[in-house]
PDB file of C-alpha atoms in Angstrom:
ATOM      1  CA  UNK A   4       0.000   0.000   0.000  1.00 52.00           C
ATOM      2  CA  UNK A   5       0.979   3.644  -0.325  1.00 57.00           C
ATOM      3  CA  UNK A   6       2.430   4.469   3.097  1.00 54.00           C
ATOM      4  CA  UNK A   7       1.901   8.176   2.398  1.00 61.00           C
ATOM      5  CA  UNK A   8      -1.830   7.597   3.006  1.00 71.00           C
ATOM      6  CA  UNK A   9      -1.389   8.178   6.728  1.00 76.00           C
ATOM      7  CA  UNK A  10      -5.063   8.003   7.657  1.00 85.00           C
ATOM      8  CA  UNK A  11      -5.591   4.706   5.839  1.00 83.00           C
ATOM      9  CA  UNK A  12      -2.421   3.351   7.418  1.00 84.00           C
ATOM     10  CA  UNK A  13      -3.692   4.214  10.893  1.00 87.00           C
ATOM     11  CA  UNK A  14      -7.077   2.707  10.094  1.00 87.00           C
ATOM     12  CA  UNK A  15      -5.494  -0.533   8.894  1.00 87.00           C
ATOM     13  CA  UNK A  16      -3.386  -0.745  12.043  1.00 89.00           C
ATOM     14  CA  UNK A  17      -6.487  -0.141  14.170  1.00 91.00           C
ATOM     15  CA  UNK A  18      -8.452  -2.716  12.196  1.00 90.00           C
ATOM     16  CA  UNK A  19      -5.653  -5.262  12.566  1.00 90.00           C
ATOM     17  CA  UNK A  20      -5.529  -4.612  16.302  1.00 92.00           C
ATOM     18  CA  UNK A  21      -9.312  -4.876  16.604  1.00 91.00           C
ATOM     19  CA  UNK A  22      -9.568  -8.143  14.683  1.00 92.00           C
ATOM     20  CA  UNK A  23      -6.622  -9.585  16.607  1.00 93.00           C
ATOM     21  CA  UNK A  24      -8.226  -8.635  19.908  1.00 94.00           C
ATOM     22  CA  UNK A  25     -11.541 -10.124  18.806  1.00 92.00           C
ATOM     23  CA  UNK A  26      -9.781 -13.400  17.973  1.00 94.00           C
ATOM     24  CA  UNK A  27      -8.297 -13.747  21.437  1.00 95.00           C
ATOM     25  CA  UNK A  28     -11.523 -12.573  23.108  1.00 95.00           C
ATOM     26  CA  UNK A  29     -13.632 -15.155  21.290  1.00 93.00           C
ATOM     27  CA  UNK A  30     -11.133 -17.896  22.105  1.00 96.00           C
ATOM     28  CA  UNK A  31     -11.466 -16.889  25.756  1.00 96.00           C
ATOM     29  CA  UNK A  32     -15.253 -17.027  25.441  1.00 95.00           C
ATOM     30  CA  UNK A  33     -14.959 -20.468  23.827  1.00 95.00           C
ATOM     31  CA  UNK A  34     -12.903 -21.714  26.772  1.00 96.00           C
ATOM     32  CA  UNK A  35     -15.496 -20.362  29.224  1.00 97.00           C
ATOM     33  CA  UNK A  36     -18.338 -21.962  27.266  1.00 95.00           C
ATOM     34  CA  UNK A  37     -16.566 -25.349  27.255  1.00 96.00           C
ATOM     35  CA  UNK A  38     -16.008 -25.198  31.019  1.00 97.00           C
ATOM     36  CA  UNK A  39     -19.700 -24.444  31.537  1.00 97.00           C
ATOM     37  CA  UNK A  40     -20.800 -27.271  29.280  1.00 96.00           C
ATOM     38  CA  UNK A  41     -22.043 -25.162  26.344  1.00 94.00           C
ATOM     39  CA  UNK A  42     -20.213 -27.077  23.617  1.00 94.00           C
ATOM     40  CA  UNK A  43     -22.240 -25.637  20.733  1.00 93.00           C
ATOM     41  CA  UNK A  44     -21.526 -22.073  21.851  1.00 93.00           C
ATOM     42  CA  UNK A  45     -17.864 -22.957  22.345  1.00 94.00           C
ATOM     43  CA  UNK A  46     -17.743 -24.161  18.745  1.00 94.00           C
ATOM     44  CA  UNK A  47     -19.457 -20.957  17.557  1.00 93.00           C
ATOM     45  CA  UNK A  48     -16.953 -18.752  19.390  1.00 93.00           C
ATOM     46  CA  UNK A  49     -14.029 -20.801  18.006  1.00 94.00           C
ATOM     47  CA  UNK A  50     -15.287 -20.585  14.415  1.00 92.00           C
ATOM     48  CA  UNK A  51     -15.801 -16.839  14.731  1.00 93.00           C
ATOM     49  CA  UNK A  52     -12.313 -16.451  16.218  1.00 93.00           C
ATOM     50  CA  UNK A  53     -10.856 -18.234  13.178  1.00 92.00           C
ATOM     51  CA  UNK A  54     -12.722 -15.843  10.879  1.00 92.00           C
ATOM     52  CA  UNK A  55     -11.390 -12.855  12.795  1.00 93.00           C
ATOM     53  CA  UNK A  56      -7.884 -14.245  12.287  1.00 92.00           C
ATOM     54  CA  UNK A  57      -8.406 -14.280   8.537  1.00 92.00           C
ATOM     55  CA  UNK A  58      -9.606 -10.678   8.683  1.00 91.00           C
ATOM     56  CA  UNK A  59      -6.539  -9.683  10.699  1.00 91.00           C
ATOM     57  CA  UNK A  60      -4.230 -11.450   8.243  1.00 92.00           C
ATOM     58  CA  UNK A  61      -5.833  -9.586   5.340  1.00 90.00           C
ATOM     59  CA  UNK A  62      -5.212  -6.257   7.068  1.00 89.00           C
ATOM     60  CA  UNK A  63      -1.634  -7.194   7.961  1.00 91.00           C
ATOM     61  CA  UNK A  64      -0.867  -8.161   4.364  1.00 91.00           C
ATOM     62  CA  UNK A  65      -1.886  -4.664   3.283  1.00 89.00           C
ATOM     63  CA  UNK A  66       0.327  -3.194   5.985  1.00 90.00           C
ATOM     64  CA  UNK A  67       3.267  -5.413   5.022  1.00 91.00           C
ATOM     65  CA  UNK A  68       3.033  -6.464   1.369  1.00 91.00           C
ATOM     66  CA  UNK A  69       6.742  -7.384   1.493  1.00 91.00           C
ATOM     67  CA  UNK A  70       5.767 -10.405   3.613  1.00 93.00           C
ATOM     68  CA  UNK A  71       3.093 -11.790   1.294  1.00 93.00           C
ATOM     69  CA  UNK A  72       4.136 -15.193  -0.084  1.00 93.00           C
ATOM     70  CA  UNK A  73       1.983 -16.279  -3.015  1.00 92.00           C
ATOM     71  CA  UNK A  74       4.203 -19.056  -4.343  1.00 94.00           C
ATOM     72  CA  UNK A  75       7.264 -20.004  -2.306  1.00 92.00           C
ATOM     73  CA  UNK A  76       8.460 -22.292  -5.094  1.00 93.00           C
ATOM     74  CA  UNK A  77       9.334 -19.343  -7.355  1.00 94.00           C
ATOM     75  CA  UNK A  78      11.329 -17.478  -4.700  1.00 92.00           C
ATOM     76  CA  UNK A  79      15.113 -17.566  -4.587  1.00 90.00           C
ATOM     77  CA  UNK A  80      16.944 -18.489  -1.404  1.00 84.00           C
ATOM     78  CA  UNK A  81      17.914 -14.832  -0.996  1.00 85.00           C
ATOM     79  CA  UNK A  82      14.272 -13.703  -1.305  1.00 90.00           C
ATOM     80  CA  UNK A  83      13.148 -16.244   1.283  1.00 88.00           C
ATOM     81  CA  UNK A  84      15.885 -15.124   3.642  1.00 83.00           C
ATOM     82  CA  UNK A  85      14.921 -11.482   3.180  1.00 86.00           C
ATOM     83  CA  UNK A  86      11.289 -12.193   4.038  1.00 89.00           C
ATOM     84  CA  UNK A  87      12.011 -14.233   7.156  1.00 85.00           C
ATOM     85  CA  UNK A  88      14.612 -11.694   8.278  1.00 83.00           C
ATOM     86  CA  UNK A  89      11.941  -9.010   8.037  1.00 86.00           C
ATOM     87  CA  UNK A  90       9.596 -11.135  10.159  1.00 85.00           C
ATOM     88  CA  UNK A  91      12.259 -11.503  12.833  1.00 82.00           C
ATOM     89  CA  UNK A  92      13.030  -7.775  12.740  1.00 80.00           C
ATOM     90  CA  UNK A  93       9.369  -6.875  13.243  1.00 84.00           C
ATOM     91  CA  UNK A  94       9.079  -9.401  16.070  1.00 84.00           C
ATOM     92  CA  UNK A  95      12.155  -8.004  17.827  1.00 80.00           C
ATOM     93  CA  UNK A  96      10.927  -4.422  17.424  1.00 80.00           C
ATOM     94  CA  UNK A  97       7.501  -5.266  18.816  1.00 81.00           C
ATOM     95  CA  UNK A  98       8.744  -7.155  21.848  1.00 84.00           C
ATOM     96  CA  UNK A  99      11.411  -4.517  22.546  1.00 81.00           C
ATOM     97  CA  UNK A 100       8.780  -1.764  22.547  1.00 81.00           C
ATOM     98  CA  UNK A 101       6.680  -3.778  24.976  1.00 85.00           C
ATOM     99  CA  UNK A 102       9.394  -4.345  27.578  1.00 81.00           C
ATOM    100  CA  UNK A 103      11.164  -0.971  27.250  1.00 83.00           C
ATOM    101  CA  UNK A 104       8.178   1.354  26.920  1.00 84.00           C
ATOM    102  CA  UNK A 105       4.649  -0.022  26.992  1.00 85.00           C
ATOM    103  CA  UNK A 106       4.602  -2.293  30.034  1.00 84.00           C
ATOM    104  CA  UNK A 107       6.875  -0.122  32.224  1.00 86.00           C
ATOM    105  CA  UNK A 108       4.584   2.854  31.562  1.00 86.00           C
ATOM    106  CA  UNK A 109       1.498   0.741  32.252  1.00 86.00           C
ATOM    107  CA  UNK A 110       3.036  -0.577  35.473  1.00 86.00           C
ATOM    108  CA  UNK A 111       3.933   2.937  36.638  1.00 89.00           C
ATOM    109  CA  UNK A 112       0.380   4.120  35.990  1.00 89.00           C
ATOM    110  CA  UNK A 113      -1.052   1.122  37.865  1.00 88.00           C
ATOM    111  CA  UNK A 114       1.242   1.813  40.832  1.00 89.00           C
ATOM    112  CA  UNK A 115       0.050   5.432  40.852  1.00 90.00           C
ATOM    113  CA  UNK A 116      -3.512   4.103  40.942  1.00 91.00           C
ATOM    114  CA  UNK A 117      -2.452   1.715  43.730  1.00 92.00           C
ATOM    115  CA  UNK A 118      -3.604  -1.247  41.665  1.00 92.00           C
ATOM    116  CA  UNK A 119      -0.916  -3.673  42.763  1.00 91.00           C
ATOM    117  CA  UNK A 120      -2.255  -6.755  40.899  1.00 91.00           C
ATOM    118  CA  UNK A 121      -2.303  -4.861  37.589  1.00 89.00           C
ATOM    119  CA  UNK A 122       1.173  -3.425  38.226  1.00 88.00           C
ATOM    120  CA  UNK A 123       2.528  -6.893  38.991  1.00 90.00           C
ATOM    121  CA  UNK A 124       0.943  -8.289  35.826  1.00 89.00           C
ATOM    122  CA  UNK A 125       2.405  -5.510  33.673  1.00 86.00           C
ATOM    123  CA  UNK A 126       5.887  -6.034  35.144  1.00 87.00           C
ATOM    124  CA  UNK A 127       5.588  -9.781  34.580  1.00 88.00           C
ATOM    125  CA  UNK A 128       4.596  -9.208  30.965  1.00 84.00           C
ATOM    126  CA  UNK A 129       7.496  -6.785  30.521  1.00 84.00           C
ATOM    127  CA  UNK A 130       9.927  -9.506  31.585  1.00 87.00           C
ATOM    128  CA  UNK A 131       8.279 -12.048  29.280  1.00 84.00           C
ATOM    129  CA  UNK A 132       8.459  -9.578  26.374  1.00 81.00           C
ATOM    130  CA  UNK A 133      12.145  -9.103  27.155  1.00 80.00           C
ATOM    131  CA  UNK A 134      12.609 -12.872  27.042  1.00 81.00           C
ATOM    132  CA  UNK A 135      10.712 -13.075  23.748  1.00 79.00           C
ATOM    133  CA  UNK A 136      12.806 -10.299  22.211  1.00 75.00           C
ATOM    134  CA  UNK A 137      16.009 -12.073  23.229  1.00 75.00           C
ATOM    135  CA  UNK A 138      14.686 -15.323  21.790  1.00 75.00           C
ATOM    136  CA  UNK A 139      13.965 -13.629  18.478  1.00 72.00           C
ATOM    137  CA  UNK A 140      17.401 -11.970  18.503  1.00 72.00           C
ATOM    138  CA  UNK A 141      19.011 -15.356  19.041  1.00 72.00           C
ATOM    139  CA  UNK A 142      16.930 -16.805  16.216  1.00 72.00           C
ATOM    140  CA  UNK A 143      17.938 -13.956  13.926  1.00 69.00           C
ATOM    141  CA  UNK A 144      21.583 -14.491  14.864  1.00 71.00           C
ATOM    142  CA  UNK A 145      21.379 -18.211  14.218  1.00 70.00           C
ATOM    143  CA  UNK A 146      19.458 -17.630  11.002  1.00 67.00           C
ATOM    144  CA  UNK A 147      22.263 -15.408   9.778  1.00 69.00           C
ATOM    145  CA  UNK A 148      24.804 -18.081  10.647  1.00 70.00           C
ATOM    146  CA  UNK A 149      22.719 -20.810   9.033  1.00 66.00           C
ATOM    147  CA  UNK A 150      22.519 -18.753   5.846  1.00 65.00           C
ATOM    148  CA  UNK A 151      26.305 -18.990   5.490  1.00 71.00           C
ATOM    149  CA  UNK A 152      26.212 -22.691   6.331  1.00 68.00           C
ATOM    150  CA  UNK A 153      23.767 -23.360   3.502  1.00 61.00           C
ATOM    151  CA  UNK A 154      25.921 -21.345   1.121  1.00 67.00           C
ATOM    152  CA  UNK A 155      28.913 -23.454   2.150  1.00 70.00           C
ATOM    153  CA  UNK A 156      27.006 -26.694   1.562  1.00 65.00           C
ATOM    154  CA  UNK A 157      25.756 -25.453  -1.802  1.00 64.00           C
ATOM    155  CA  UNK A 158      29.319 -24.654  -2.893  1.00 70.00           C
ATOM    156  CA  UNK A 159      30.499 -28.138  -1.915  1.00 67.00           C
ATOM    157  CA  UNK A 160      27.658 -29.836  -3.767  1.00 64.00           C
ATOM    158  CA  UNK A 161      28.229 -27.674  -6.851  1.00 69.00           C
ATOM    159  CA  UNK A 162      31.918 -28.520  -6.869  1.00 67.00           C
ATOM    160  CA  UNK A 163      31.233 -32.241  -6.399  1.00 68.00           C
ATOM    161  CA  UNK A 164      28.772 -32.206  -9.311  1.00 66.00           C
ATOM    162  CA  UNK A 165      31.314 -30.463 -11.548  1.00 72.00           C
ATOM    163  CA  UNK A 166      33.975 -33.072 -10.770  1.00 69.00           C
ATOM    164  CA  UNK A 167      31.438 -35.875 -11.276  1.00 67.00           C
ATOM    165  CA  UNK A 168      30.748 -34.497 -14.749  1.00 72.00           C
ATOM    166  CA  UNK A 169      34.436 -34.595 -15.659  1.00 74.00           C
ATOM    167  CA  UNK A 170      35.550 -31.149 -14.567  1.00 73.00           C
ATOM    168  CA  UNK A 171      38.778 -30.367 -12.793  1.00 72.00           C
ATOM    169  CA  UNK A 172      38.763 -30.170  -9.015  1.00 68.00           C
ATOM    170  CA  UNK A 173      39.151 -26.694  -7.623  1.00 65.00           C
ATOM    171  CA  UNK A 174      41.931 -25.627  -5.319  1.00 73.00           C
ATOM    172  CA  UNK A 175      41.112 -24.811  -1.721  1.00 72.00           C
ATOM    173  CA  UNK A 176      42.596 -21.682  -0.234  1.00 76.00           C
ATOM    174  CA  UNK A 177      43.385 -21.151   3.435  1.00 79.00           C
ATOM    175  CA  UNK A 178      43.553 -17.619   4.789  1.00 85.00           C
ATOM    176  CA  UNK A 179      46.550 -17.538   7.139  1.00 85.00           C
ATOM    177  CA  UNK A 180      45.882 -14.065   8.557  1.00 91.00           C
ATOM    178  CA  UNK A 181      44.540 -14.577  12.132  1.00 89.00           C
ATOM    179  CA  UNK A 182      42.544 -11.345  11.898  1.00 91.00           C
ATOM    180  CA  UNK A 183      40.477 -12.662   8.969  1.00 92.00           C
ATOM    181  CA  UNK A 184      40.985 -16.443   9.137  1.00 93.00           C
ATOM    182  CA  UNK A 185      37.645 -18.226   9.408  1.00 92.00           C
ATOM    183  CA  UNK A 186      37.029 -21.474  11.267  1.00 92.00           C
ATOM    184  CA  UNK A 187      34.281 -24.019  10.605  1.00 90.00           C
ATOM    185  CA  UNK A 188      32.493 -26.364  12.994  1.00 89.00           C
ATOM    186  CA  UNK A 189      33.009 -29.969  11.931  1.00 87.00           C
ATOM    187  CA  UNK A 190      29.694 -30.922  13.507  1.00 82.00           C
ATOM    188  CA  UNK A 191      27.252 -28.452  11.933  1.00 80.00           C
ATOM    189  CA  UNK A 192      29.390 -26.350   9.504  1.00 81.00           C
ATOM    190  CA  UNK A 193      28.824 -23.081  11.354  1.00 84.00           C
ATOM    191  CA  UNK A 194      31.531 -20.651  10.216  1.00 87.00           C
ATOM    192  CA  UNK A 195      33.226 -18.376  12.754  1.00 91.00           C
ATOM    193  CA  UNK A 196      34.368 -15.098  11.207  1.00 90.00           C
ATOM    194  CA  UNK A 197      36.723 -13.041  13.418  1.00 93.00           C
ATOM    195  CA  UNK A 198      35.659  -9.865  11.627  1.00 91.00           C
ATOM    196  CA  UNK A 199      32.125 -10.147  13.021  1.00 86.00           C
ATOM    197  CA  UNK A 200      32.920 -12.246  16.104  1.00 90.00           C
ATOM    198  CA  UNK A 201      30.041 -13.698  18.115  1.00 88.00           C
ATOM    199  CA  UNK A 202      28.620 -10.757  20.124  1.00 84.00           C
ATOM    200  CA  UNK A 203      25.663 -12.789  21.402  1.00 79.00           C
ATOM    201  CA  UNK A 204      28.156 -15.075  23.137  1.00 84.00           C
ATOM    202  CA  UNK A 205      30.336 -12.221  24.391  1.00 88.00           C
ATOM    203  CA  UNK A 206      32.938 -12.501  21.602  1.00 91.00           C
ATOM    204  CA  UNK A 207      33.588  -9.006  20.250  1.00 92.00           C
ATOM    205  CA  UNK A 208      34.117  -8.300  16.538  1.00 92.00           C
ATOM    206  CA  UNK A 209      37.800  -8.498  15.656  1.00 94.00           C
ATOM    207  CA  UNK A 210      38.508 -11.433  17.967  1.00 95.00           C
ATOM    208  CA  UNK A 211      40.795 -14.010  16.359  1.00 95.00           C
ATOM    209  CA  UNK A 212      39.741 -17.621  16.836  1.00 95.00           C
ATOM    210  CA  UNK A 213      42.830 -18.354  18.931  1.00 94.00           C
ATOM    211  CA  UNK A 214      41.808 -15.607  21.360  1.00 95.00           C
ATOM    212  CA  UNK A 215      38.347 -17.040  22.007  1.00 95.00           C
ATOM    213  CA  UNK A 216      38.033 -18.565  25.503  1.00 94.00           C
ATOM    214  CA  UNK A 217      38.318 -22.345  25.550  1.00 93.00           C
ATOM    215  CA  UNK A 218      34.864 -22.672  27.123  1.00 93.00           C
ATOM    216  CA  UNK A 219      33.207 -20.987  24.117  1.00 93.00           C
ATOM    217  CA  UNK A 220      30.890 -23.261  22.161  1.00 88.00           C
ATOM    218  CA  UNK A 221      29.232 -23.278  18.746  1.00 89.00           C
ATOM    219  CA  UNK A 222      26.121 -21.039  18.851  1.00 84.00           C
ATOM    220  CA  UNK A 223      24.333 -23.388  16.463  1.00 79.00           C
ATOM    221  CA  UNK A 224      24.960 -26.924  17.739  1.00 79.00           C
ATOM    222  CA  UNK A 225      26.761 -26.385  21.049  1.00 82.00           C
ATOM    223  CA  UNK A 226      29.974 -28.137  19.973  1.00 87.00           C
ATOM    224  CA  UNK A 227      33.171 -27.189  21.808  1.00 92.00           C
ATOM    225  CA  UNK A 228      35.851 -24.918  20.398  1.00 93.00           C
ATOM    226  CA  UNK A 229      38.030 -27.984  19.723  1.00 93.00           C
ATOM    227  CA  UNK A 230      35.442 -29.169  17.185  1.00 92.00           C
ATOM    228  CA  UNK A 231      36.337 -26.310  14.821  1.00 94.00           C
ATOM    229  CA  UNK A 232      38.899 -26.468  12.044  1.00 92.00           C
ATOM    230  CA  UNK A 233      40.368 -23.841   9.717  1.00 92.00           C
ATOM    231  CA  UNK A 234      37.936 -22.953   6.932  1.00 88.00           C
ATOM    232  CA  UNK A 235      39.038 -23.610   3.347  1.00 82.00           C
ATOM    233  CA  UNK A 236      37.292 -22.002   0.401  1.00 76.00           C
ATOM    234  CA  UNK A 237      37.175 -23.117  -3.216  1.00 65.00           C
ATOM    235  CA  UNK A 238      39.099 -21.250  -5.890  1.00 62.00           C
ATOM    236  CA  UNK A 239      39.536 -21.903  -9.608  1.00 51.00           C
ATOM    237  CA  UNK A 240      42.275 -19.311  -9.863  1.00 51.00           C
ATOM    238  CA  UNK A 241      45.853 -19.794  -8.756  1.00 45.00           C
ATOM    239  CA  UNK A 242      46.170 -17.574  -5.668  1.00 43.00           C
ATOM    240  CA  UNK A 243      49.272 -15.580  -4.925  1.00 45.00           C
ATOM    241  CA  UNK A 244      49.063 -15.925  -1.148  1.00 43.00           C
ATOM    242  CA  UNK A 245      47.884 -18.295   1.509  1.00 47.00           C
ATOM    243  CA  UNK A 246      48.067 -22.045   1.751  1.00 49.00           C
ATOM    244  CA  UNK A 247      46.734 -24.002  -1.244  1.00 42.00           C
ATOM    245  CA  UNK A 248      45.518 -27.575  -1.579  1.00 48.00           C
ATOM    246  CA  UNK A 249      43.945 -29.538  -4.410  1.00 41.00           C
ATOM    247  CA  UNK A 250      40.633 -30.774  -3.104  1.00 42.00           C
ATOM    248  CA  UNK A 251      36.927 -31.195  -3.537  1.00 40.00           C
TER     249      UNK A 251
END
C-alpha cells in the first residue's frame, strides 16, 4: 500500500488490532463456554475467532506487502531469507517496545492508581516480552549463521557435481591471517568469522579464533571450540598468497 496515506495506514493498524483482539476474546469465550458445558456455543466462538484471524491477516498483508508469499516455489533463497529476516526484525521491534516502553509505563500508571495486581501483571509481561525479544534476537543471529552454512554446503555440492561431470577439481585456499581467518564447525558447519565475532556469546568483533576462551561453544549446535577447524574455500584461480591444496 501507499504508506503516504497516513489516515488509511492508521485505520489498517487499528483494524488489525481490533480483529486480533476479537480473535483472542472469542477464544477466551470459547474456553469459558466449554467449562460451563455449552459445547455448541464454544464451537461458535471458536469458528468466529478463526474468521477474525483471517480478517486480521488480510489487514496485515496490506500493511506489510513485502511479507506476502503467493508461491514459495518461485522465490530464490535470498528472497526467502529477506522475508524471514523481516519477520524476525518486526518481532524483535515489537517485543522490545513492549518491555522498554509499553509495560513499564502501564506498570507505573497502575502503581500510581495503587492497583498492585495490575502493576505486577504488567511487570511480569514486561519480563516475558524481554525474554521473547532475546529469543527472536538469538533466532535472527542463528538464522544469519545458518545462511552462510547453507551457502557453504551449496558450494560443496556444486563442486562435487562439476567433478562428477568430468571437470577439474578446484583448489582450496586457506587464509593464514589470524585477523580474517575463518574457522568451521566440523559438527554443523557453522563458520566463525573473526571480523564479526560472536557478540551474542560475548565474543567481540575483531577477535581471532585463537583468542576465544576455551569454554566458548558453537552457537548453532553447542559443539566445543576444539570441534572447529580452519575454513578452506574453493578457488579456480591460482592464488598468490595463503596455503593451497587440491581438493573437492
